[in-house]
CSV table of C-alpha atoms and ligand atoms in Angstrom, one decimal:
chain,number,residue,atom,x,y,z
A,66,UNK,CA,16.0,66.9,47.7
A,67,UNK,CA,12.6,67.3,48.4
A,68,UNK,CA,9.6,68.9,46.3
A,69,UNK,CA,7.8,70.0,49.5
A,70,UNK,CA,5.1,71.4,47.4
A,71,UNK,CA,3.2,68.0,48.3
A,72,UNK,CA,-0.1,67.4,48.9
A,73,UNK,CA,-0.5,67.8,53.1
A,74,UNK,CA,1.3,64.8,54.7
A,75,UNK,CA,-0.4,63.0,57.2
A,76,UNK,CA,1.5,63.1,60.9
A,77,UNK,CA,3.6,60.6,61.1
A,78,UNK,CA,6.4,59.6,64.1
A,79,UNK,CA,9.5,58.5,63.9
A,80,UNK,CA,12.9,59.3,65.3
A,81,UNK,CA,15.0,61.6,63.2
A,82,UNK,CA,18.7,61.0,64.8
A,83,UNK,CA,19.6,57.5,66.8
A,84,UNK,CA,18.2,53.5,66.7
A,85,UNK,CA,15.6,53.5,64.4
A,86,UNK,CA,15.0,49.5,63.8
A,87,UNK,CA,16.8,46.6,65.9
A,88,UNK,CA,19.5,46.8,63.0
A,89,UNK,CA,19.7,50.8,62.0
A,90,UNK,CA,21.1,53.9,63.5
A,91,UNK,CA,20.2,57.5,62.3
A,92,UNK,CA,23.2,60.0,62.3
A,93,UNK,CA,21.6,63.2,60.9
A,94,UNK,CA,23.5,65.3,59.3
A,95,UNK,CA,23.6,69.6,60.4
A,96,UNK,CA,22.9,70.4,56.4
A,97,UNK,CA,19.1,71.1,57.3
A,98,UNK,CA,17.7,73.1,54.4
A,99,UNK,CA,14.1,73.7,52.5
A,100,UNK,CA,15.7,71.4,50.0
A,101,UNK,CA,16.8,68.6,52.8
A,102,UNK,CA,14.4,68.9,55.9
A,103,UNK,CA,16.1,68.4,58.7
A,104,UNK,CA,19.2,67.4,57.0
A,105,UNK,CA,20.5,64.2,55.7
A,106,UNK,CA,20.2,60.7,57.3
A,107,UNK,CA,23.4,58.6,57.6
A,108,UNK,CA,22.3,55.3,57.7
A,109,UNK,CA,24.5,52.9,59.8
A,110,UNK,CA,22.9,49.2,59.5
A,111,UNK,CA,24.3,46.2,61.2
A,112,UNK,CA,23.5,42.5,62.6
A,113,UNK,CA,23.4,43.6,66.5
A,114,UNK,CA,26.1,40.3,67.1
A,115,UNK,CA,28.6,41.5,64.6
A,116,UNK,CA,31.5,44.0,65.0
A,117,UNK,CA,31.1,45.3,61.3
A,118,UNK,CA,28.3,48.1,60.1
A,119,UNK,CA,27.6,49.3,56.9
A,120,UNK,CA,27.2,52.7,55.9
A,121,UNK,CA,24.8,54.3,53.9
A,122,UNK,CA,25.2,57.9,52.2
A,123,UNK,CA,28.1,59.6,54.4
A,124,UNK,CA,26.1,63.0,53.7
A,125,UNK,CA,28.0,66.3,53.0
A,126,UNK,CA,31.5,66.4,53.3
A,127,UNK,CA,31.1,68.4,56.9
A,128,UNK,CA,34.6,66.8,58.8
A,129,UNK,CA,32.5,66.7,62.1
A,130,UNK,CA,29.0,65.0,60.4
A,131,UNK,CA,31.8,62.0,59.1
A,132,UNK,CA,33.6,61.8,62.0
A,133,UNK,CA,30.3,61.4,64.3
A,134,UNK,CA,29.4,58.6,62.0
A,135,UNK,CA,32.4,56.7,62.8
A,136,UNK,CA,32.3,57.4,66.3
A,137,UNK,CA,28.3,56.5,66.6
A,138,UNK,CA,29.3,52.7,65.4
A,139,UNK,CA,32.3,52.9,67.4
A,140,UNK,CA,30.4,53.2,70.5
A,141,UNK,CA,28.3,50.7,69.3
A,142,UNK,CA,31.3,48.6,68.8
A,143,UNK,CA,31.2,48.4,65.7
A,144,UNK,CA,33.8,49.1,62.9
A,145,UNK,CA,32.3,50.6,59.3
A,146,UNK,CA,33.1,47.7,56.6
A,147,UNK,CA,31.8,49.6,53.9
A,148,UNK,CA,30.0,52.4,52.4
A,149,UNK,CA,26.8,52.2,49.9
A,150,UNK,CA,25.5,55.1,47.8
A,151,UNK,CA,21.3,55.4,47.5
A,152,UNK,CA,22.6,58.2,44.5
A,153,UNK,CA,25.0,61.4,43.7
A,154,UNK,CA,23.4,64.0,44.9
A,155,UNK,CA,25.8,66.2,46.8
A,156,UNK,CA,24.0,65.8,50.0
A,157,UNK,CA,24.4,62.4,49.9
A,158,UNK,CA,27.6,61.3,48.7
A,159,UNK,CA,30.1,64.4,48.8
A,160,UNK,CA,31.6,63.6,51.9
A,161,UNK,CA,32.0,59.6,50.5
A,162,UNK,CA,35.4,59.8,49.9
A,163,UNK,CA,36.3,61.8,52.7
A,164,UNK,CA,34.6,59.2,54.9
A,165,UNK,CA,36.5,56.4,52.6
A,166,UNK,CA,39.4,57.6,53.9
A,167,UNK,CA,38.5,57.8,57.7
A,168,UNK,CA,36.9,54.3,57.6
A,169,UNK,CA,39.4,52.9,54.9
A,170,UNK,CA,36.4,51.1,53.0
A,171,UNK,CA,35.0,50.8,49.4
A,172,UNK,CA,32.5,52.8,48.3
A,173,UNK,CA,29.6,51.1,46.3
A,174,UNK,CA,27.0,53.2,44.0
A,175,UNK,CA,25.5,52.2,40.4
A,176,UNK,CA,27.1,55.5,39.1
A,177,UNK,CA,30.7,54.4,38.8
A,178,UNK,CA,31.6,57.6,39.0
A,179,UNK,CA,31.1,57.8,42.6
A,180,UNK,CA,32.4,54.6,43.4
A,181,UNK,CA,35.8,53.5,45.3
A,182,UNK,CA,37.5,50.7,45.1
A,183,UNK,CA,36.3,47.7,42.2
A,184,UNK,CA,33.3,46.3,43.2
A,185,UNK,CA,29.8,48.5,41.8
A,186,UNK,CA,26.2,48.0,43.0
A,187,UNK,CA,23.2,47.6,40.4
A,188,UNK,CA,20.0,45.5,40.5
A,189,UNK,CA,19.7,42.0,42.2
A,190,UNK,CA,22.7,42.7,44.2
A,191,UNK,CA,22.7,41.4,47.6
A,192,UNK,CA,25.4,42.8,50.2
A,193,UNK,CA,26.5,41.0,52.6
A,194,UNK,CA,28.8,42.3,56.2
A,195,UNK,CA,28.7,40.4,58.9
A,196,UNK,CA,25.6,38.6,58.4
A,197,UNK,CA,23.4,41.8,57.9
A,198,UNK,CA,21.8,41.4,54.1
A,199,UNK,CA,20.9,44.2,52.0
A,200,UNK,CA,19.5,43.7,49.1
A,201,UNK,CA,20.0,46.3,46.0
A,202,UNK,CA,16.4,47.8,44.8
A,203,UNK,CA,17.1,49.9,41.7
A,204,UNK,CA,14.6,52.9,41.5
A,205,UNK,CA,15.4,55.2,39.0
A,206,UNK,CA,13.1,58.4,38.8
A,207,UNK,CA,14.6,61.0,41.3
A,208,UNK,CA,17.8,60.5,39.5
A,209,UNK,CA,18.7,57.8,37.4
A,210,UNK,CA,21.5,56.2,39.3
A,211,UNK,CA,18.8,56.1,42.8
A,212,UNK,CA,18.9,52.6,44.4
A,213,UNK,CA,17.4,51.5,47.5
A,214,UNK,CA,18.2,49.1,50.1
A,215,UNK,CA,16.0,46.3,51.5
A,216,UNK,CA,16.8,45.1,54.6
A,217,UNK,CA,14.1,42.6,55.2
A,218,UNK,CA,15.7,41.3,58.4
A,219,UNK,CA,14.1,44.4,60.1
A,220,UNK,CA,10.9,44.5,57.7
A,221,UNK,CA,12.2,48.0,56.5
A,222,UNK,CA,13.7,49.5,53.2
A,223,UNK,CA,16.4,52.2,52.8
A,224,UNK,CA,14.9,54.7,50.7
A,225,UNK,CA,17.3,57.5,49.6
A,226,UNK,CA,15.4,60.9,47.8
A,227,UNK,CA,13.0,58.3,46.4
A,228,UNK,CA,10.8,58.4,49.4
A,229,UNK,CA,11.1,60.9,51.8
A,230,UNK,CA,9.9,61.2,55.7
A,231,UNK,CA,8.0,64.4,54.6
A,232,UNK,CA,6.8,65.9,51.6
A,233,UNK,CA,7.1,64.4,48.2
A,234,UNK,CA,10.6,63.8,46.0
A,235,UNK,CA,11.8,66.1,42.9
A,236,UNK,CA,11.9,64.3,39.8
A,237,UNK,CA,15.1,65.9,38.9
A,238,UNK,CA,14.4,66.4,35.3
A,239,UNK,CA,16.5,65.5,32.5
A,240,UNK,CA,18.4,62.8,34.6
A,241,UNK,CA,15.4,61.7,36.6
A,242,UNK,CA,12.5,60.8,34.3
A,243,UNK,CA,8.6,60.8,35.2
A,244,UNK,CA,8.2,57.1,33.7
A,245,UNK,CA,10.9,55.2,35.6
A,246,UNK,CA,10.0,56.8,39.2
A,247,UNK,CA,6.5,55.4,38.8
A,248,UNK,CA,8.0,52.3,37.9
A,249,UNK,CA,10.2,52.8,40.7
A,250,UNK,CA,7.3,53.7,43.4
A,251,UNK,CA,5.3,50.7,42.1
A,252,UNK,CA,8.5,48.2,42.8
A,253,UNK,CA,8.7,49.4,46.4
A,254,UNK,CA,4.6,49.2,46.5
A,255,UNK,CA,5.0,45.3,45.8
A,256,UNK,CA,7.8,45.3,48.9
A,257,UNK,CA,5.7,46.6,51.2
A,258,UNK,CA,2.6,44.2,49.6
A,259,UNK,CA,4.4,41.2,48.4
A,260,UNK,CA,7.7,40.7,51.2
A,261,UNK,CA,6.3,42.7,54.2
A,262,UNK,CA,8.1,46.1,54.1
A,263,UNK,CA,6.9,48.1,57.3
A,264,UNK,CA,9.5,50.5,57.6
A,265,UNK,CA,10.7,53.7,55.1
A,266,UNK,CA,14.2,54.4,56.6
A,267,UNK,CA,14.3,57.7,54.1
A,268,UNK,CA,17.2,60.0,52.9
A,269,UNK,CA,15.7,62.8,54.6
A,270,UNK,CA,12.6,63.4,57.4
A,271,UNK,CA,11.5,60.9,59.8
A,272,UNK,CA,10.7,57.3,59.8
A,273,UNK,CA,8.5,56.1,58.6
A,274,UNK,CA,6.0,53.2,60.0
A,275,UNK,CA,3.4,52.5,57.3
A,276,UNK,CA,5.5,51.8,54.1
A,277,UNK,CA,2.3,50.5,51.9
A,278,UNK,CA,0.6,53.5,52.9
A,279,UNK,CA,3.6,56.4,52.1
A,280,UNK,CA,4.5,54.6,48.9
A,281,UNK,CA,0.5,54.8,48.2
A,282,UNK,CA,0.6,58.3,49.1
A,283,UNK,CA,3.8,59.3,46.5
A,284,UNK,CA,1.9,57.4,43.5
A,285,UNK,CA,-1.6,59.7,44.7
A,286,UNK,CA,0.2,62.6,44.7
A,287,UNK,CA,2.2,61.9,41.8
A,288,UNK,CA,-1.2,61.3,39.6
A,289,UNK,CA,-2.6,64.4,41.0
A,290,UNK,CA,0.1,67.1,40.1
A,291,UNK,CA,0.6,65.1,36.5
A,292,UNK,CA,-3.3,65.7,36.3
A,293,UNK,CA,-2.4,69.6,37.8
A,294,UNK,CA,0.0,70.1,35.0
A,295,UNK,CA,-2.1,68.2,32.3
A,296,UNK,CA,-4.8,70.5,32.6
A,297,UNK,CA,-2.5,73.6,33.1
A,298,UNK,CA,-1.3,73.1,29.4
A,299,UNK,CA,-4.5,72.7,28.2
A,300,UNK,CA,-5.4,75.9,30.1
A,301,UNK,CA,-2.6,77.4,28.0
A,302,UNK,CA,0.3,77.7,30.3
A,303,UNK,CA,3.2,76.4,28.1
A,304,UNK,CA,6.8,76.9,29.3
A,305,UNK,CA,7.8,75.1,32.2
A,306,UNK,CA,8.2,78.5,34.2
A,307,UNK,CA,4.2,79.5,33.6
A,308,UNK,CA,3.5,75.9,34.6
A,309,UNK,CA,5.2,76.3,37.9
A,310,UNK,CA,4.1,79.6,38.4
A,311,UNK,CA,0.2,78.1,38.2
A,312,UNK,CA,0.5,74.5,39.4
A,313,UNK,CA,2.6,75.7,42.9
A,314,UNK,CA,1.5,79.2,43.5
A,315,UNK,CA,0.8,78.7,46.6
A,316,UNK,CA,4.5,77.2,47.5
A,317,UNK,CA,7.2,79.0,48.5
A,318,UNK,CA,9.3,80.6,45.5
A,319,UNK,CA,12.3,79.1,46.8
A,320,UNK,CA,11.3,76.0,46.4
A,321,UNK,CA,9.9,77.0,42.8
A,322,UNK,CA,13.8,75.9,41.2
A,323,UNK,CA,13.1,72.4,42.3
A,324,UNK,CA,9.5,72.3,41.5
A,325,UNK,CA,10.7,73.5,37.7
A,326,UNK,CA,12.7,70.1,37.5
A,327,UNK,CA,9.4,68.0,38.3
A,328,UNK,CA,7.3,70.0,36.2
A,329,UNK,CA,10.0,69.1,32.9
A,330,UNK,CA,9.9,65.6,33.8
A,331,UNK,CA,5.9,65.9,33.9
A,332,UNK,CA,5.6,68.0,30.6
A,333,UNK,CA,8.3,65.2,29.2
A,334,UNK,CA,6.1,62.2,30.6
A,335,UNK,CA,2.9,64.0,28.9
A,336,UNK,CA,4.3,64.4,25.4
A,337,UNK,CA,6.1,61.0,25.0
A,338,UNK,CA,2.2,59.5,26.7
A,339,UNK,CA,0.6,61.7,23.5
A,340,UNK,CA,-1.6,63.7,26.4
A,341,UNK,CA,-0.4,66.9,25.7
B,124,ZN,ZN1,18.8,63.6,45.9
């Protein structure tokens, strides 16, 4: 879900369906939309020696999108193990169970909701197939169940909606929250800084390359609408609607919806900071 009302993104490369590091394969999805770029990126990750891959976010329950997925590790020789959730979103995790039942694996997601089988995914968690490690990064903020995955054998991070290949995220007010994705952005910051995070393998949109300098990018923009909105209140613009329609007028409307759920979370962030 993307808020493509961003500040201009610098070019970038990056492949947006097939081998993306030595250990993950892009599968996109055909749900391409203003809301989900190009469509949806099914992740499937695995050591290149073993016969098991893990899946991550199966996408829209399209029959022919779930069944590609299977067949792109089978070719690969690979069988799926399991299947991990970045969040709920419906472009992510609709088709989960679907795929479940093709695959005949667990699904694992914070939300339990969304999980099948017993086993659930949360902070410090560190999954293990077949000698591939993945280990659990919870960033809340787009939505409060949004993980990511670290997968420092390939220097590279599994971002979800958190960060996308293009554009900025939607903080998607009341269940993502302004305070927590900053949080969230500065956690993945000190990946790329602290344990040598190259690589944004996002939800959505190409790679990415220079992880420090995306994740940089999100917290600028970030700043720069809260400063936008901020100044739009004091300008007298009150309800989140006259907010949007001043702060984005130069987006598209359709995208307007989405940009309403950031702009809550920003007026929220605002009045529990005292600023407005
Ligand atoms: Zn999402």
């Amino acid at each position: 879900m993307t808020d493509a009302a961003a500040l201009p993104g610098r070019p970038r490369g990056g492949i947006l369906s097939g081998p993306a590091t030595l250990r993950a394969v892009n599968v996109l999805a055909p749900n391409a939309s203003a809301m989900t770029l190009d469509g949806t990126n099914t992740w499937v990750v695995s050591e290149p020696d073993s016969r098991s891959a893990v899946v991550i976010d199966p996408g829209p329950l399209d029959e022919g999108h779930l069944r590609a997925v299977v067949d792109a590790a089978a070719k690969a020789g690979k069988r799926v193990a399991l299947t991990l959730l970045t969040h709920g979103h419906p472009d992510h995790a609709e088709g989960a169970a679907r795929f479940a039942e093709l695959t005949g694996t667990k699904v694992r997601a914070l939300d339990p909701a969304l999980r099948l089988g017993d086993e659930g995914l949360g902070a410090g968690d560190v999954v293990e197939v077949g000698g591939l490690e993945l280990r659990v990064v919870p960033t809340p903020g787009h939505t409060a169940d949004s993980l990511c995955f670290h997968l420092p054998a390939d220097r590279a991070v599994l971002t979800g909606d958190t960060v996308l290949g293009r554009g900025t995220s939607v903080v998607a007010h009341p269940d993502g929250r302004l305070g927590d994705y900053l949080d969230s952005l500065r956690r993945l910051r000190s990946l790329t800084v602290d344990d040598g995070v190259h690589t944004v393998l996002p939800g959505h949109g190409p790679v990415l390359e220079d992880a420090q300098g995306a994740v940089e990018f999100y917290l600028a923009h970030r700043a720069h609408r809260l400063a936008q909105v901020e100044t739009a209140v004091e300008d007298g613009y009150r309800t989140p609607g006259e907010v949007v329609g001043h702060v984005y007028a130069d987006v598209d409307r359709s995208l307007w919806p989405a940009a309403e759920l950031s702009v809550r979370a920003q007026l929220e962030y605002l009045e529990e900071h005292g600023l407005i």
